[in-house]
XYZ file of C-alpha atoms in Angstrom:
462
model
C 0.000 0.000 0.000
C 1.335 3.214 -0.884
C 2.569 5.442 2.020
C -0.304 7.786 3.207
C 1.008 11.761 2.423
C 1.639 14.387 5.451
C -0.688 17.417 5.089
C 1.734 19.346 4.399
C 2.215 17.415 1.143
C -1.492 17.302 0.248
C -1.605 21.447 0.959
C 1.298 21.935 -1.113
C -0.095 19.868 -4.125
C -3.187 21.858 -3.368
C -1.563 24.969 -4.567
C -0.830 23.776 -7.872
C -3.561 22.550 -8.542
C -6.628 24.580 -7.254
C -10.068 23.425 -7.585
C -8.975 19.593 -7.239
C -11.571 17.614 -5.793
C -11.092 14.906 -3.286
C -11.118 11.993 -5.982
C -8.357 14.120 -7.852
C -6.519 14.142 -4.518
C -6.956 10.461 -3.947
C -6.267 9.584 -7.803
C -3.092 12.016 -7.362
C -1.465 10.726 -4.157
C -2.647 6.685 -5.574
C -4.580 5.945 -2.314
C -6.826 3.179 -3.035
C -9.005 1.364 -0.264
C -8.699 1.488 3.354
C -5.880 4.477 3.323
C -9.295 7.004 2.040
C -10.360 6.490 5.930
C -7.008 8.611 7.151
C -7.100 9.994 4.196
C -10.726 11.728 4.932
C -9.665 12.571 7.960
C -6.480 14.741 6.624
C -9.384 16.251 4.109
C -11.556 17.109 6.879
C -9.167 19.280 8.459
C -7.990 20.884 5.251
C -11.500 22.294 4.757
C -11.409 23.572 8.190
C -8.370 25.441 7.363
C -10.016 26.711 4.297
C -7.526 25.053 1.627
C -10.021 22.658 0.299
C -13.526 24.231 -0.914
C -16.035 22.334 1.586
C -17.853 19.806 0.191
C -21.677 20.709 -0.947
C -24.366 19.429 1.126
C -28.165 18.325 -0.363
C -29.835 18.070 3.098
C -32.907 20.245 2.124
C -31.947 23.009 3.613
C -28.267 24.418 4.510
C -29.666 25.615 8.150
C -31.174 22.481 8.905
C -29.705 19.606 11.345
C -29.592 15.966 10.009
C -32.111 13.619 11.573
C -29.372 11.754 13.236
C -26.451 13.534 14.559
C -23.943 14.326 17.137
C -24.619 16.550 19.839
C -22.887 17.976 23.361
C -25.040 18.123 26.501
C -25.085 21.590 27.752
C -25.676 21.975 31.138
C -29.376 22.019 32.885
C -31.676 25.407 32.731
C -32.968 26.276 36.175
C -35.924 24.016 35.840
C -33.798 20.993 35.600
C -34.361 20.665 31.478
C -31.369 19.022 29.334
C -30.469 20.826 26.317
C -27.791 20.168 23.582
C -26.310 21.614 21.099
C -24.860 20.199 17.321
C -21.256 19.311 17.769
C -20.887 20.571 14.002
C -22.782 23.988 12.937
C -22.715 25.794 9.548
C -25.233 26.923 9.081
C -25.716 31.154 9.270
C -26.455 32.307 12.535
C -26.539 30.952 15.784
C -26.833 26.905 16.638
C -30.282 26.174 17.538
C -31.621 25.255 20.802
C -32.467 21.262 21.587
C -34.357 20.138 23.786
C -33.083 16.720 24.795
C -35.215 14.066 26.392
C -34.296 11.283 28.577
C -35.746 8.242 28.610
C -35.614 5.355 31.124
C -32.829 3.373 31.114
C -30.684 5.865 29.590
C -27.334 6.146 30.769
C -26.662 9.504 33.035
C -25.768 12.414 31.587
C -23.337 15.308 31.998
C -22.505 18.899 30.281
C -19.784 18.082 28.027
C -20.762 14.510 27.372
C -20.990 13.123 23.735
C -24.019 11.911 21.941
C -25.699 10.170 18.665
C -29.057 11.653 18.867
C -32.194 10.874 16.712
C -33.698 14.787 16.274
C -37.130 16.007 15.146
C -37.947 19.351 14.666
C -40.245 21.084 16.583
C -40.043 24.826 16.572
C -40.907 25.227 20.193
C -40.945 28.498 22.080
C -37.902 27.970 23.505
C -36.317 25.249 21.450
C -35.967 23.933 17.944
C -35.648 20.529 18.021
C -36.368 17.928 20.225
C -33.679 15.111 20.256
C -33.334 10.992 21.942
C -30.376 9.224 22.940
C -29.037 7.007 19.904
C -25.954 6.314 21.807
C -23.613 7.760 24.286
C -20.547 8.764 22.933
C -18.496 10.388 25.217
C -17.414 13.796 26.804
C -15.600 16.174 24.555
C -11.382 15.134 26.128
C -9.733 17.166 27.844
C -6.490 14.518 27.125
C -6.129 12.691 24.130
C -4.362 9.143 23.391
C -3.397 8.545 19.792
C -0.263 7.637 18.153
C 2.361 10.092 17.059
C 2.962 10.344 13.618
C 6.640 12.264 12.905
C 6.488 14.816 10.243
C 9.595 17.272 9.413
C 7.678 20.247 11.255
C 6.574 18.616 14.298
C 4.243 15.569 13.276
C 0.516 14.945 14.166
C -1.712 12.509 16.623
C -3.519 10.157 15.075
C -6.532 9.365 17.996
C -7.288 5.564 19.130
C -10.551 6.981 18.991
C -12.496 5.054 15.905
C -14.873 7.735 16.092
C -12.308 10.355 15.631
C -13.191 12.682 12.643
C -9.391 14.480 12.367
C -5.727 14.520 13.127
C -4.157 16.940 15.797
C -1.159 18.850 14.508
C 1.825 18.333 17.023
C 4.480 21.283 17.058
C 5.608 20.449 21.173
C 6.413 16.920 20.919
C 7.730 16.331 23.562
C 10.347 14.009 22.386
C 8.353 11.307 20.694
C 9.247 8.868 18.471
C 6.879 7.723 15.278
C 4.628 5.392 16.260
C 5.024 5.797 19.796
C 0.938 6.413 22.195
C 1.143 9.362 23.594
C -0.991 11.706 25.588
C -1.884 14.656 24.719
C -3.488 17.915 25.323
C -5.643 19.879 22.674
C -4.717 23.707 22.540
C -7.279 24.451 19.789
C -9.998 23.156 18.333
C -11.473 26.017 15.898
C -13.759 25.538 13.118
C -11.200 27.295 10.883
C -8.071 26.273 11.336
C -6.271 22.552 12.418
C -6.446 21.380 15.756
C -3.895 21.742 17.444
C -1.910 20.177 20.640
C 0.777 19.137 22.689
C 2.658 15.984 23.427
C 2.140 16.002 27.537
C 3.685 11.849 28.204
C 5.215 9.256 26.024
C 3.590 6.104 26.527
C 5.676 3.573 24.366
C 4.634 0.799 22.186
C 0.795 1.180 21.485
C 0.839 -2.546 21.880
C 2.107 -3.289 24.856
C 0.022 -5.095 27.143
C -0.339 -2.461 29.806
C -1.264 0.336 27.149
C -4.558 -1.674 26.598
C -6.204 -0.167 29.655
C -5.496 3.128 28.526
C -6.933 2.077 24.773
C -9.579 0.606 26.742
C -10.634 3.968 29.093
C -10.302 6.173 26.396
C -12.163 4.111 23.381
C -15.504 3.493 25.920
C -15.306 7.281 27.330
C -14.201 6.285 30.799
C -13.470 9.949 32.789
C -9.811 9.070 33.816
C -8.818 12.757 34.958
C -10.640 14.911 37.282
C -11.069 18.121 37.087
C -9.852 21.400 38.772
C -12.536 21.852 40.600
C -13.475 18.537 41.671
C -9.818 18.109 43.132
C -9.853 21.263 44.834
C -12.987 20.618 46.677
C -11.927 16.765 47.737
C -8.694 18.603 49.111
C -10.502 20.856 51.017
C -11.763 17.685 53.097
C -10.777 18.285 56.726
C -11.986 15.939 59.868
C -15.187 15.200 60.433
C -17.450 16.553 62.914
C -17.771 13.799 65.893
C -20.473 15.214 67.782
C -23.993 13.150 67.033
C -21.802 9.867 66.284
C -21.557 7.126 68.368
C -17.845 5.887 69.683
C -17.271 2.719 68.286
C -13.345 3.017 68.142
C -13.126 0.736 71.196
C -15.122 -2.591 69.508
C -13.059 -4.893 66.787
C -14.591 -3.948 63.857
C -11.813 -5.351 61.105
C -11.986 -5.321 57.317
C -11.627 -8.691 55.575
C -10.991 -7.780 51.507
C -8.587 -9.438 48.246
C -4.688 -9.439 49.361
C -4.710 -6.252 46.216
C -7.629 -4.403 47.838
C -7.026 -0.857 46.804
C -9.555 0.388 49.346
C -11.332 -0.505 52.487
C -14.894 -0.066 52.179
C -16.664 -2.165 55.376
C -15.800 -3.583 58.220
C -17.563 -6.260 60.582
C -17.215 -7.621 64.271
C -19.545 -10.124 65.876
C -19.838 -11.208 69.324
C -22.096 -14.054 70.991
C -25.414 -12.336 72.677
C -25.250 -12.365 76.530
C -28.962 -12.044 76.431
C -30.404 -15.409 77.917
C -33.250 -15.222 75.666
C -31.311 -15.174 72.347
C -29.098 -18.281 73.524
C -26.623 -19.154 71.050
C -27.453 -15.996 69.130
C -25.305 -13.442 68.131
C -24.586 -9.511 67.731
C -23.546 -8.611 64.540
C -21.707 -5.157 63.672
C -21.379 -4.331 59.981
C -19.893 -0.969 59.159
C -19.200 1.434 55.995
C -17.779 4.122 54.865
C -19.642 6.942 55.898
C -18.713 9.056 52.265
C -21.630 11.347 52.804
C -19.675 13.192 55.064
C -17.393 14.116 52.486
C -19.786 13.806 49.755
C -22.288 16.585 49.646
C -25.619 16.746 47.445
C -25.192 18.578 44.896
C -21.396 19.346 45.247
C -18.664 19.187 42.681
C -17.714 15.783 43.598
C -21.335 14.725 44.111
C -21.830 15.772 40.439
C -18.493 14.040 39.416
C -19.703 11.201 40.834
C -23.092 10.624 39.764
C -20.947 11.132 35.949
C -18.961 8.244 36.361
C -21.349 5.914 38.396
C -19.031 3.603 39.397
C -15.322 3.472 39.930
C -13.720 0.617 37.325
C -11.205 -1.523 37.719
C -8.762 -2.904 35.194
C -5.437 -5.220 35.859
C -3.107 -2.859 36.554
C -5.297 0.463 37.059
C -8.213 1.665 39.067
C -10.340 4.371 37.433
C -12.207 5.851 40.767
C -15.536 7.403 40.974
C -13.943 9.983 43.945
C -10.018 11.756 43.739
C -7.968 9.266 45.435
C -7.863 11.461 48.668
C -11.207 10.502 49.212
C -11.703 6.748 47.614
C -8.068 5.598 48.532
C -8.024 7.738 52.067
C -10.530 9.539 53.777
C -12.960 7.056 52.751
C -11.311 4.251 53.569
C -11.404 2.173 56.683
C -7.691 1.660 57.199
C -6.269 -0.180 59.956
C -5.784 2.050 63.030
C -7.096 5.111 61.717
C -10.300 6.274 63.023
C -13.051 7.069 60.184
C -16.628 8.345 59.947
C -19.101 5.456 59.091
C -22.813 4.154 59.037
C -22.807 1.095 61.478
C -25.661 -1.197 61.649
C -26.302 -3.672 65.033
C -27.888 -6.470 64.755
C -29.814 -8.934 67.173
C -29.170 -12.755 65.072
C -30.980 -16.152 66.603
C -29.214 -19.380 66.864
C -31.118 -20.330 64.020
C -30.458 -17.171 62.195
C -33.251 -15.300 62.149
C -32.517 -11.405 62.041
C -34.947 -10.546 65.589
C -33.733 -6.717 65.113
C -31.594 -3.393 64.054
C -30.717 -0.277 64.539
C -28.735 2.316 62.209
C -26.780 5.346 63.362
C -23.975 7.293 62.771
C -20.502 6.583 64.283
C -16.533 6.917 64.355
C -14.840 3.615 64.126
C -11.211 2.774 64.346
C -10.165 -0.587 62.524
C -8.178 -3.024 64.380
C -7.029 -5.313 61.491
C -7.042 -5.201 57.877
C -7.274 -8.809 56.371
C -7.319 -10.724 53.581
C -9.772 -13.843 52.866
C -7.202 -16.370 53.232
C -5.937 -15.313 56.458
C -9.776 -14.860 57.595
C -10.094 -18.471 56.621
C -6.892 -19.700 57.939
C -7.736 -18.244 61.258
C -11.132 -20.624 60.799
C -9.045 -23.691 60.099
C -6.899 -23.067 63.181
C -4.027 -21.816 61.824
C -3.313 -18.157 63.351
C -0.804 -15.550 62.608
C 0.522 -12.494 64.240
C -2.591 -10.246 62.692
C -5.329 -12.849 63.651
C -4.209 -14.605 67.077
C -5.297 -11.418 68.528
C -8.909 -11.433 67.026
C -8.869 -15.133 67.741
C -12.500 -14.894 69.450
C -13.889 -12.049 67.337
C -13.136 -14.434 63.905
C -14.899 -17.837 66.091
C -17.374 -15.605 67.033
C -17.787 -13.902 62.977
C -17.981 -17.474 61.447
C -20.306 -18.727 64.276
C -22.813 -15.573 62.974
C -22.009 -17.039 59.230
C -23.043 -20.206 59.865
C -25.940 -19.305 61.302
C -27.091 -17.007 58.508
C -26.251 -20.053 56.508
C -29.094 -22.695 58.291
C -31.204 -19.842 57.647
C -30.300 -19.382 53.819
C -30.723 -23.515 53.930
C -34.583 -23.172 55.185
C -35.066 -20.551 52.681
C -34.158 -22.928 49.838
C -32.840 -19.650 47.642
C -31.382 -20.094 43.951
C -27.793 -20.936 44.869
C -26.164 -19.018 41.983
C -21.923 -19.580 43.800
C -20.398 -20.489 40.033
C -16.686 -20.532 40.161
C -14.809 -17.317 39.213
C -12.046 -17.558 36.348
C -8.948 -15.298 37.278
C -6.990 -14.014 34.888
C -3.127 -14.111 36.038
C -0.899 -11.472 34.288
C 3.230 -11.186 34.811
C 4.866 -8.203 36.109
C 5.259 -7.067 32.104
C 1.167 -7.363 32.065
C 1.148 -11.017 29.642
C -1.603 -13.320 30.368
C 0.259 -16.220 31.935
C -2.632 -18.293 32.717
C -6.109 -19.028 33.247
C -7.730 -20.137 36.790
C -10.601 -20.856 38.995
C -10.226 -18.664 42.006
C -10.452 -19.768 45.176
C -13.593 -19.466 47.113
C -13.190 -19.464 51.199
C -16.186 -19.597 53.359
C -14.642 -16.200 54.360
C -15.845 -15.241 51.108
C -19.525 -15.961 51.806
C -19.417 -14.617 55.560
C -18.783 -11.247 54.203
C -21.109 -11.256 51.518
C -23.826 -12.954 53.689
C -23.177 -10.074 56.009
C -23.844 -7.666 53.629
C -27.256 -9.368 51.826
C -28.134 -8.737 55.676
C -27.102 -5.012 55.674
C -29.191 -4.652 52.846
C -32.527 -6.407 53.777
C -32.085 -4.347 57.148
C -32.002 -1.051 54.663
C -34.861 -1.864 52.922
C -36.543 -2.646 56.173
C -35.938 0.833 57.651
C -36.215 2.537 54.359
C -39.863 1.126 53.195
């Protein structure tokens, strides 16, 4: 396959021959099957620039939007209505107003974000069109991943992006080499001129394994960065306000989580119930986070948050839903730290019946941050330094499982516990192998615990 031509080459055959149209370019240059996809993409930002006449239109009517386009979200009016406007515009005159309707089940929505919308035209009062959700597509990056492509004045990013309509022209390279992913940040992104930007980290080889996760965030519109804003509030966290929580720093609350947890989100202690009427019962204490009193309603981070939904976790990267301050910190029960939470006490039957709760605020201080294995180790009788302490508390947490588990047993629920594959990578990030992870009872106890939490929610919620 011939060798695609810079822009530079393309604008300079340009001048000789004026009036060219984009099969004369193609015919010119001998670019012949999949090459006219970059090649479209060099054409599209020639036209911005103005050296290629723009290509004529038969829409039925030059002011009119396409039934099916892309638009950006704009941000709510004061009556909590979602408009958009057309990513592309020529028409004369200001871009008209859409309304934008959600529907249920569509995903949430932010200003900046990136859609394929299905319009109809409506002339409203205060709108034009009205336009659904095809498809999300994105927010509008602030960073961009592409490869570099060197060029003898700088060189240009070509993005990972398949839905990428243009190339960004490079002059601060920061050092890279052809071929190399790179990050980058856009300058400028006029309608009349190239997009521009700079070369802000050199990622290597495109196809190394741990550059996948990057492909990966940035091709499904994962928000990796957060911004200004967002960061300054979460640093502005300071200690929380103890008065109207309960002191729970003296009980044994302990975290049990995956040796790679990146976070502690709950913690649990259980002790057998001295109350001779609930022989052979137990107390349970389940604990979390308390991130509402970090997290306010309607604050920059709530906002953030509500954008991403969800933090998301790949091999060798953690995309969180909160600046790592909060999610990795602040908001994490780490071992002998004391934290804000929500704990929950519960009254459990020797047959393990739930006979009550209560919910309340609280500051908590964990004494132990472990792993399943040594959970279940300490269940099999073999102790270490971290669990010969808590011998009693763990008896007393797998006694409380156990019960819960006669309970499940009279219940007769759909036993859905299929065995987990577990991908294992080497330090380089290569797939090594393929295997079933192991399942502990420790497993279960925690998750039992928290199917309990829940119901106990819903209880008090309904």
């Amino acid at each position: 396959m011939k060798q695609l031509p810079s822009i530079n080459d393309i604008r300079l055959w340009l001048a000789d021959n004026p009036g060219a149209t984009r099969r004369d370019i193609a015919k010119a240059f001998g670019i012949k099957g999949g090459a006219k996809i970059d090649l479209k993409v060099m054409l599209r930002e020639l036209e911005d620039e103005g050296s290629l006449a723009p290509r004529h239109r038969s829409s039925g009517g030059g002011d009119k939007l396409p039934p099916v386009t892309v638009l950006e979200i704009s941000a709510p009016d004061a009556e909590g209505d979602l408009f958009a406007r057309p990513v592309e515009w020529r028409g004369e005159g200001a871009a008209p107003v859409i309304l934008f309707l959600t529907q249920p089940g569509d995903p949430a929505l932010g200003q900046g974000d990136r859609v394929l919308a299905k319009l109809e035209e409506i002339r409203g009062p205060d709108y034009d069109y009205q336009a659904r959700l095809i498809r999300k597509l994105g927010a509008n990056p602030s960073r961009i991943l592409g490869i570099f492509r060197k060029e003898a004045q700088g060189g240009r990013i070509v993005p990972i992006d398949k839905g990428a309509d243009r190339f960004w022209s490079v002059t601060e390279t920061g050092g890279a080499e052809d071929g190399e992913l790179v990050h980058a940040e856009p300058l400028t992104k006029g309608r009349f001129g190239p997009s521009r930007a700079k070369v802000l980290e050199r990622l290597g080889d495109p196809t190394a394994p741990k550059a996948v996760s990057l492909i990966a965030i940035h091709q499904h519109g994962i928000r990796d960065a957060f911004p200004d804003d967002v960061v300054a509030e979460a640093d502005k966290a300071g200690p929380v306000q103890e008065k109207g929580r309960r002191d729970l720093r003296a009980l044994p609350l302990m975290t049990i989580d995956p040796w790679d947890a990146r976070d502690h989100d709950d913690a649990v202690y259980a002790e057998a119930d001295s109350d001779p009427e609930n022989a052979g019962g137990y107390i349970l204490w389940v604990a979390i986070a308390d991130v509402a009193a970090y997290v306010r309603p309607n604050s920059e981070l709530d906002r953030e948050a509500r954008r991403r939904g969800n933090s998301t976790y790949f091999p060798d990267r953690v995309v969180p839903m909160l600046p790592d301050i909060l999610s990795g910190d602040l908001c994490s029960l780490h071992e002998g730290v004391d934290r804000p939470c929500i704990a929950l006490r519960m009254v459990i039957g020797e047959d393990g019946s739930k006979r009550s709760h209560e919910f309340f605020r609280a500051m908590m201080c964990s004494v132990a941050s472990l792993t399943y294995e040594q959970a279940q180790a300490a269940d099999d009788g073999q102790l270490d330094d971290a669990t010969a302490p808590l011998a009693q508390a763990l008896a007393d947490l797998f006694g409380a499982y156990r019960a819960l588990t006669r309970a499940r047993h009279r219940r007769q629920p759909l036993d859905l516990d299929l065995p987990e594959r577990q991908i294992i990578l080497s330090e380089e990030g290569r797939v090594t192998s393929v295997a079933f992870k192991q399942r502990f009872d420790a497993h279960k106890l925690v998750e039992e615990f928290m199917v309990l939490a829940n119901v106990a929610a819903a209880e008090t919620l309904r």
